[in-house]
Coordinates of C-alpha atoms and ligand atoms in Angstrom, one line a residue:
M1 CA 29.4 12.9 84.1
K2 CA 29.4 9.3 83.0
L3 CA 27.5 8.5 79.8
T4 CA 25.3 6.0 81.7
T5 CA 24.3 8.7 84.2
I6 CA 23.4 11.1 81.4
F7 CA 21.4 8.4 79.7
S8 CA 19.5 7.4 82.8
A9 CA 18.8 11.1 83.6
L10 CA 17.4 11.6 80.0
L11 CA 15.3 8.4 80.4
S12 CA 13.8 9.5 83.7
A13 CA 13.1 13.0 82.4
R14 CA 11.3 11.4 79.5
L15 CA 9.3 9.1 81.8
V16 CA 8.0 12.0 83.7
S17 CA 7.2 14.3 80.8
A18 CA 5.5 11.6 78.7
A19 CA 3.2 10.0 81.2
L20 CA 0.6 8.1 79.2
D21 CA -2.0 8.5 81.9
E22 CA -1.6 12.3 82.1
K23 CA -1.9 12.5 78.3
I24 CA -5.0 10.4 78.0
K25 CA -6.7 12.4 80.7
T26 CA -6.2 15.6 78.7
K27 CA -8.3 13.9 76.1
G28 CA -11.2 13.4 78.5
K29 CA -10.5 9.8 79.4
K30 CA -10.3 8.3 82.9
Y31 CA -7.1 6.3 82.8
F32 CA -4.3 4.7 81.1
G33 CA -3.7 1.6 83.2
N34 CA -1.5 -1.5 83.5
V35 CA -1.3 -4.7 85.6
L36 CA 0.6 -5.5 88.7
D37 CA 1.1 -8.7 90.6
L38 CA 3.4 -10.7 92.8
N39 CA 5.9 -11.3 89.9
T40 CA 6.5 -7.6 89.4
I41 CA 5.7 -5.8 92.7
D42 CA 9.3 -6.1 93.8
D43 CA 10.9 -5.1 90.5
D44 CA 11.7 -1.4 90.9
A45 CA 12.2 -1.0 87.2
I46 CA 8.5 -2.0 86.6
T47 CA 7.0 -0.2 89.6
D48 CA 8.9 3.0 88.7
I49 CA 7.2 2.9 85.2
L50 CA 3.8 2.1 86.8
K51 CA 4.2 5.1 89.1
A52 CA 5.3 7.5 86.3
E53 CA 3.2 6.4 83.4
F54 CA 0.0 4.7 84.5
G55 CA -3.0 5.8 86.5
S56 CA -4.8 2.6 87.1
I57 CA -3.9 -0.9 88.3
T58 CA -5.5 -4.2 87.4
P59 CA -4.3 -7.2 89.5
E60 CA -3.2 -9.7 86.9
N61 CA -3.7 -12.9 88.8
S62 CA -4.0 -12.4 92.6
W63 CA -7.7 -11.5 92.6
K64 CA -8.8 -14.6 90.7
W65 CA -11.1 -17.1 92.4
G66 CA -8.4 -19.7 92.7
A67 CA -6.1 -17.2 94.3
V68 CA -8.5 -15.9 97.0
Q69 CA -10.8 -18.9 97.7
H70 CA -8.8 -22.0 96.8
V71 CA -10.7 -23.9 99.5
R72 CA -14.4 -23.5 99.9
G73 CA -15.2 -20.9 102.5
T74 CA -11.6 -20.0 103.2
F75 CA -10.5 -16.7 101.9
D76 CA -6.9 -15.7 101.7
F77 CA -6.4 -12.0 100.8
T78 CA -2.7 -11.8 101.5
A79 CA -1.6 -11.4 97.9
A80 CA -4.8 -9.6 96.8
D81 CA -4.3 -6.9 99.5
M82 CA -0.7 -6.4 98.6
I83 CA -1.7 -5.4 95.1
A84 CA -4.6 -3.3 96.4
N85 CA -2.5 -1.5 98.9
W86 CA 0.2 -0.7 96.4
A87 CA -2.4 0.8 94.1
I88 CA -4.0 2.9 96.8
E89 CA -0.7 4.1 98.3
N90 CA 0.4 5.2 94.9
G91 CA -2.8 7.0 94.1
K92 CA -3.9 4.7 91.3
L93 CA -7.4 3.6 90.4
L94 CA -8.1 -0.1 90.8
Q95 CA -9.9 -2.3 88.3
G96 CA -11.2 -5.5 89.8
H97 CA -10.2 -8.6 87.8
V98 CA -12.1 -11.0 88.0
L99 CA -15.3 -12.5 89.7
A100 CA -16.9 -15.2 87.7
W101 CA -14.6 -16.8 85.2
H102 CA -14.4 -20.5 84.2
S103 CA -10.6 -20.4 84.2
Q104 CA -8.3 -20.4 87.3
L105 CA -11.4 -21.7 89.1
P106 CA -10.7 -24.2 91.9
S107 CA -11.7 -27.8 91.2
W108 CA -14.3 -27.8 94.0
V109 CA -16.4 -25.2 92.1
H110 CA -16.1 -27.2 88.8
R111 CA -17.7 -30.1 90.6
I112 CA -20.9 -28.4 91.8
E113 CA -24.1 -29.8 90.2
D114 CA -26.8 -28.3 92.4
A115 CA -28.2 -25.0 91.2
E116 CA -29.0 -23.5 94.6
D117 CA -25.6 -24.5 95.9
L118 CA -23.8 -22.9 93.0
K119 CA -25.9 -19.7 93.2
S120 CA -25.0 -19.4 96.9
I121 CA -21.3 -20.1 96.2
I122 CA -21.3 -17.4 93.5
E123 CA -23.0 -14.9 95.8
T124 CA -20.7 -15.7 98.7
H125 CA -17.6 -15.3 96.6
I126 CA -18.7 -12.0 95.0
T127 CA -20.1 -10.5 98.2
T128 CA -16.9 -11.3 100.1
M129 CA -14.6 -10.1 97.3
V130 CA -16.4 -7.0 96.3
G131 CA -17.3 -6.2 99.9
R132 CA -13.7 -6.3 101.0
Y133 CA -12.7 -3.6 98.5
K134 CA -16.0 -1.6 98.7
G135 CA -15.5 2.1 97.8
K136 CA -12.0 1.5 96.4
I137 CA -12.8 0.0 93.0
D138 CA -13.4 1.9 89.8
S139 CA -14.7 -1.1 87.9
W140 CA -15.2 -4.8 88.4
H141 CA -14.9 -7.5 85.6
V142 CA -17.9 -9.3 87.0
V143 CA -18.1 -12.1 84.3
N144 CA -15.3 -13.0 82.0
E145 CA -15.2 -14.9 78.7
V146 CA -18.8 -16.2 78.8
L147 CA -18.9 -16.7 75.1
T148 CA -17.0 -19.1 72.7
D149 CA -15.3 -17.8 69.6
S150 CA -18.4 -18.5 67.6
G151 CA -20.6 -16.5 70.0
D152 CA -22.2 -19.5 71.8
P153 CA -22.5 -19.6 75.6
R154 CA -19.3 -21.1 77.0
D155 CA -19.7 -24.6 78.5
S156 CA -18.6 -23.7 82.0
V157 CA -19.9 -25.1 85.3
F158 CA -21.7 -21.8 85.7
Y159 CA -23.6 -22.1 82.4
R160 CA -24.2 -25.8 82.7
V161 CA -25.8 -25.6 86.1
L162 CA -27.6 -22.2 86.1
G163 CA -27.9 -21.2 82.4
E164 CA -27.5 -17.6 81.4
E165 CA -29.0 -16.6 84.8
F166 CA -25.6 -17.0 86.4
I167 CA -24.6 -13.7 84.8
D168 CA -27.6 -12.0 86.4
I169 CA -26.8 -13.5 89.8
A170 CA -23.2 -12.3 89.6
F171 CA -24.1 -8.8 88.6
H172 CA -26.8 -8.4 91.3
A173 CA -24.4 -9.7 94.0
A174 CA -21.7 -7.3 92.9
K175 CA -24.1 -4.4 92.8
A176 CA -25.4 -5.1 96.3
A177 CA -21.8 -5.4 97.7
D178 CA -20.5 -2.1 96.1
P179 CA -23.2 0.1 94.5
G180 CA -20.5 2.6 93.5
A181 CA -18.3 0.4 91.3
K182 CA -18.9 0.2 87.6
L183 CA -19.8 -3.4 86.6
Y184 CA -18.4 -4.9 83.4
I185 CA -18.7 -7.9 81.2
N186 CA -15.2 -8.7 79.9
E187 CA -14.5 -10.6 76.8
Y188 CA -11.8 -11.4 74.3
G189 CA -12.0 -11.6 70.5
L190 CA -14.1 -8.5 70.0
E191 CA -11.6 -6.7 67.9
V192 CA -13.0 -7.7 64.5
A193 CA -16.6 -8.0 63.2
G194 CA -18.2 -11.3 63.4
P195 CA -20.5 -13.6 65.3
K196 CA -18.8 -13.1 68.6
V197 CA -19.3 -9.4 68.6
D198 CA -22.9 -9.8 67.5
A199 CA -23.6 -12.4 70.2
L200 CA -22.0 -10.2 72.9
I201 CA -24.1 -7.2 71.9
A202 CA -27.2 -9.3 71.9
L203 CA -26.4 -10.7 75.3
V204 CA -25.8 -7.2 76.7
E205 CA -29.1 -6.1 75.3
R206 CA -30.9 -9.0 77.0
L207 CA -29.2 -8.3 80.3
S208 CA -30.1 -4.6 80.2
A209 CA -33.7 -5.4 79.2
R210 CA -34.1 -7.6 82.3
G211 CA -32.7 -5.0 84.6
V212 CA -29.2 -6.5 85.2
P213 CA -27.0 -3.7 86.7
I214 CA -24.4 -3.7 83.9
D215 CA -22.4 -0.6 83.2
G216 CA -19.7 -1.5 80.8
I217 CA -18.2 -3.8 78.2
G218 CA -14.5 -4.6 78.5
T219 CA -12.8 -5.6 75.2
Q220 CA -9.7 -7.5 76.3
S221 CA -7.8 -6.9 73.1
H222 CA -5.1 -9.6 73.1
I223 CA -4.3 -8.9 69.4
L224 CA -2.0 -10.6 66.9
S225 CA -0.2 -7.8 65.1
G226 CA -1.3 -7.3 61.5
T227 CA -4.8 -8.7 61.9
L228 CA -6.8 -5.6 62.8
K229 CA -9.6 -4.6 60.4
N230 CA -11.0 -1.3 61.7
Y231 CA -10.7 -1.8 65.4
G232 CA -12.5 1.5 65.9
A233 CA -15.7 0.3 64.2
Q234 CA -15.9 -2.6 66.7
L235 CA -15.3 -0.4 69.6
Q236 CA -18.0 1.9 68.4
A237 CA -20.4 -1.0 67.9
L238 CA -19.9 -2.0 71.6
A239 CA -20.4 1.6 72.6
D240 CA -23.6 1.8 70.6
T241 CA -25.2 -0.5 73.2
G242 CA -25.3 2.6 75.4
L243 CA -22.8 1.2 77.9
E244 CA -19.4 2.6 78.6
V245 CA -16.5 0.6 77.1
A246 CA -12.9 0.0 78.1
I247 CA -9.9 -1.7 76.5
T248 CA -9.1 -3.9 79.5
E249 CA -6.1 -6.2 78.6
L250 CA -4.3 -4.7 75.6
D251 CA -1.3 -6.4 74.2
I252 CA -0.2 -6.9 70.6
R253 CA 1.9 -9.9 70.0
I254 CA 4.2 -10.5 67.1
E255 CA 4.5 -13.8 65.3
E256 CA 8.1 -15.2 65.5
P257 CA 10.6 -14.5 64.1
V258 CA 10.4 -10.8 65.1
T259 CA 11.7 -8.5 62.4
P260 CA 12.0 -4.7 62.3
E261 CA 9.1 -4.6 59.8
K262 CA 6.9 -6.5 62.2
E263 CA 7.8 -4.2 65.0
E264 CA 6.8 -1.3 62.8
Q265 CA 3.5 -3.0 62.1
Q266 CA 3.0 -3.5 65.8
A267 CA 3.6 0.2 66.5
K268 CA 0.9 1.0 63.8
D269 CA -1.5 -1.4 65.5
F270 CA -0.9 0.2 68.9
K271 CA -1.6 3.6 67.4
E272 CA -4.8 2.4 65.8
V273 CA -6.1 1.0 69.1
T274 CA -5.1 4.1 71.1
K275 CA -6.7 6.4 68.5
A276 CA -9.9 4.3 68.5
C277 CA -10.4 4.8 72.3
L278 CA -9.8 8.6 71.9
K279 CA -12.4 8.7 69.1
V280 CA -15.1 6.6 70.7
E281 CA -16.7 8.9 73.3
K282 CA -17.8 6.1 75.6
C283 CA -14.3 4.5 75.8
V284 CA -13.2 5.4 79.3
G285 CA -9.7 4.1 79.3
I286 CA -7.0 1.6 78.2
T287 CA -5.3 -1.0 80.3
L288 CA -2.1 -2.7 79.0
W289 CA -1.7 -6.3 80.0
G290 CA 1.9 -5.9 81.2
V291 CA 4.7 -3.4 81.2
S292 CA 7.6 -5.2 79.7
D293 CA 7.8 -8.2 77.3
N294 CA 9.7 -10.4 79.7
Y295 CA 6.8 -10.5 82.1
S296 CA 4.0 -11.0 79.5
W297 CA 1.8 -14.1 79.6
V298 CA 2.4 -14.3 75.9
T299 CA 6.0 -15.2 76.3
S300 CA 5.3 -17.8 79.0
V301 CA 2.1 -19.4 77.5
L302 CA 3.0 -19.2 73.8
P303 CA 6.8 -19.5 73.7
G304 CA 8.4 -19.7 70.3
L305 CA 5.2 -18.8 68.5
Y306 CA 4.6 -15.2 69.5
A307 CA 6.7 -12.5 71.2
D308 CA 7.2 -9.0 72.3
P309 CA 3.6 -7.8 72.9
L310 CA 4.1 -4.7 75.1
L311 CA 5.6 -1.2 75.1
W312 CA 8.8 -2.0 76.9
D313 CA 11.2 -4.7 75.9
D314 CA 12.9 -7.5 77.9
Y315 CA 15.5 -5.0 79.1
I316 CA 12.8 -2.5 80.2
A317 CA 13.6 -0.1 77.3
Q318 CA 10.9 1.7 75.5
K319 CA 10.0 0.4 72.1
A320 CA 8.7 2.0 68.9
A321 CA 5.3 0.8 70.1
Y322 CA 5.6 3.1 73.1
D323 CA 6.4 6.1 70.8
A324 CA 3.4 5.2 68.7
V325 CA 1.0 5.2 71.7
D326 CA 2.7 8.4 73.1
T327 CA 2.3 10.3 69.8
A328 CA -1.3 9.0 69.3
L329 CA -2.2 10.7 72.5
D330 CA -0.9 14.2 71.3
Ligands
G3I1 O1 1.5 -18.9 91.0 C1 2.0 -20.1 90.3 C2 3.4 -20.4 90.8 O2 3.2 -20.7 92.2 C3 4.0 -21.6 90.0 O3 5.3 -21.8 90.4 C4 4.0 -21.2 88.5 C5 4.5 -22.4 87.7 O4 3.9 -22.4 86.4 O5 2.7 -20.9 88.1 C6 2.1 -19.8 88.8 O6 0.8 -19.6 88.3 C7 0.8 -19.0 87.0 C8 0.0 -17.7 87.2 O7 -0.2 -17.1 85.9 C9 0.8 -16.7 88.0 O8 2.1 -16.4 87.4 C10 0.0 -19.9 86.1 O9 0.7 -21.1 85.9 C11 -0.3 -19.3 84.8 O10 -1.2 -20.1 84.1 C12 -1.0 -17.9 85.1 O11 -1.2 -17.3 83.8 C13 -2.1 -16.2 83.8 C14 -3.3 -16.6 82.9 O12 -4.1 -15.4 82.9 C15 -4.1 -17.7 83.5 O13 -5.1 -18.0 82.8 C16 -1.4 -15.0 83.2 O14 -0.3 -14.6 84.1 C17 -2.3 -13.9 83.0 O15 -1.7 -12.8 82.3 C18 -3.5 -14.4 82.2 O16 -4.5 -13.3 82.1 C19 -5.6 -13.6 81.4 C20 -6.8 -12.8 82.0 O17 -6.9 -13.1 83.4 C21 -8.1 -13.1 81.3 N1 -8.0 -12.8 79.9 C22 -6.9 -13.5 79.2 C23 -5.5 -13.2 79.9 C24 -4.3 -13.8 79.2 O18 -4.4 -15.2 79.2

């Protein structure tokens, strides 16, 4: 037998025996997930890993407003359906990303100034999107990144025209369209204590107090390796609101130049985050924001500054970070 054949046999045996999703489920969690989109759906190396290792799919880009309703009133679900169908055919949960987000929003939405008009636009978008996948979605990221780094309301068209009430409108529309899906607020920068975490918790408490149907908090967790300061305490603080929590977009980037020491630190960071979800009862699952480094947004958006944020490398080989997550789940 050729050496490469033996090697690939060993590799696939390992893929099957070490499925992260199976392991996290034995710890009482719902899923270990990952993203899929048009850039990876035809890459067998990636989809084989998704099939073997992950139990949930989040569409990375194809469900965003600009992708499905680029022109007002015209919905195009071609790409969105491809991702949904792949997930369903392969028996994966689906996490809906994303409904009301200031980014990747078409310019016609940015230009709306009338409150009634914007309310109706939000309702139409959410009713159509959520309605299309009714009964097939585990959770929806209903609003995304509504706070600035200092915890102030983000200056988006939604907030400028409707104030905080745009959040209520979005959640009520999503609830009406699919009462069975869990509805999340999703946010970045919640990994360390500070004004943003405090503001997010206060916002969630206001929403709950006025009867907004919110079920969960998603902490994106785009982390710079070496910067964590008791991630578990922040996750617990989010869970103390009484809502469920999920780690929705995990990646841990390394500052260039990448060294073996930095990779070791990254593995430790992945272990800390994984352990935190296991420890916090209300943490339902973890989603990684990509399978392999070569497909990560980090490499394309921040080239030369940061690199290698995922569990598989550019050549789709497992990294020390994979082993750290795998053993954290034992
Ligand atoms: O689809 C076009 C393609 O037609 C064109 O040729 C190409 C040229 O640049 O661009 C393609 O669009 C890119 C898109 O990803 C799909 O690949 C956009 O330029 C690029 O900006 C976009 O980046 C995405 C980013 O969100 C946009 O804000 C990343 O892939 C995606 O990982 C990232 O995900 C976000 C979450 O949604 C929210 N939280 C933060 C997270 C990381 O930024």
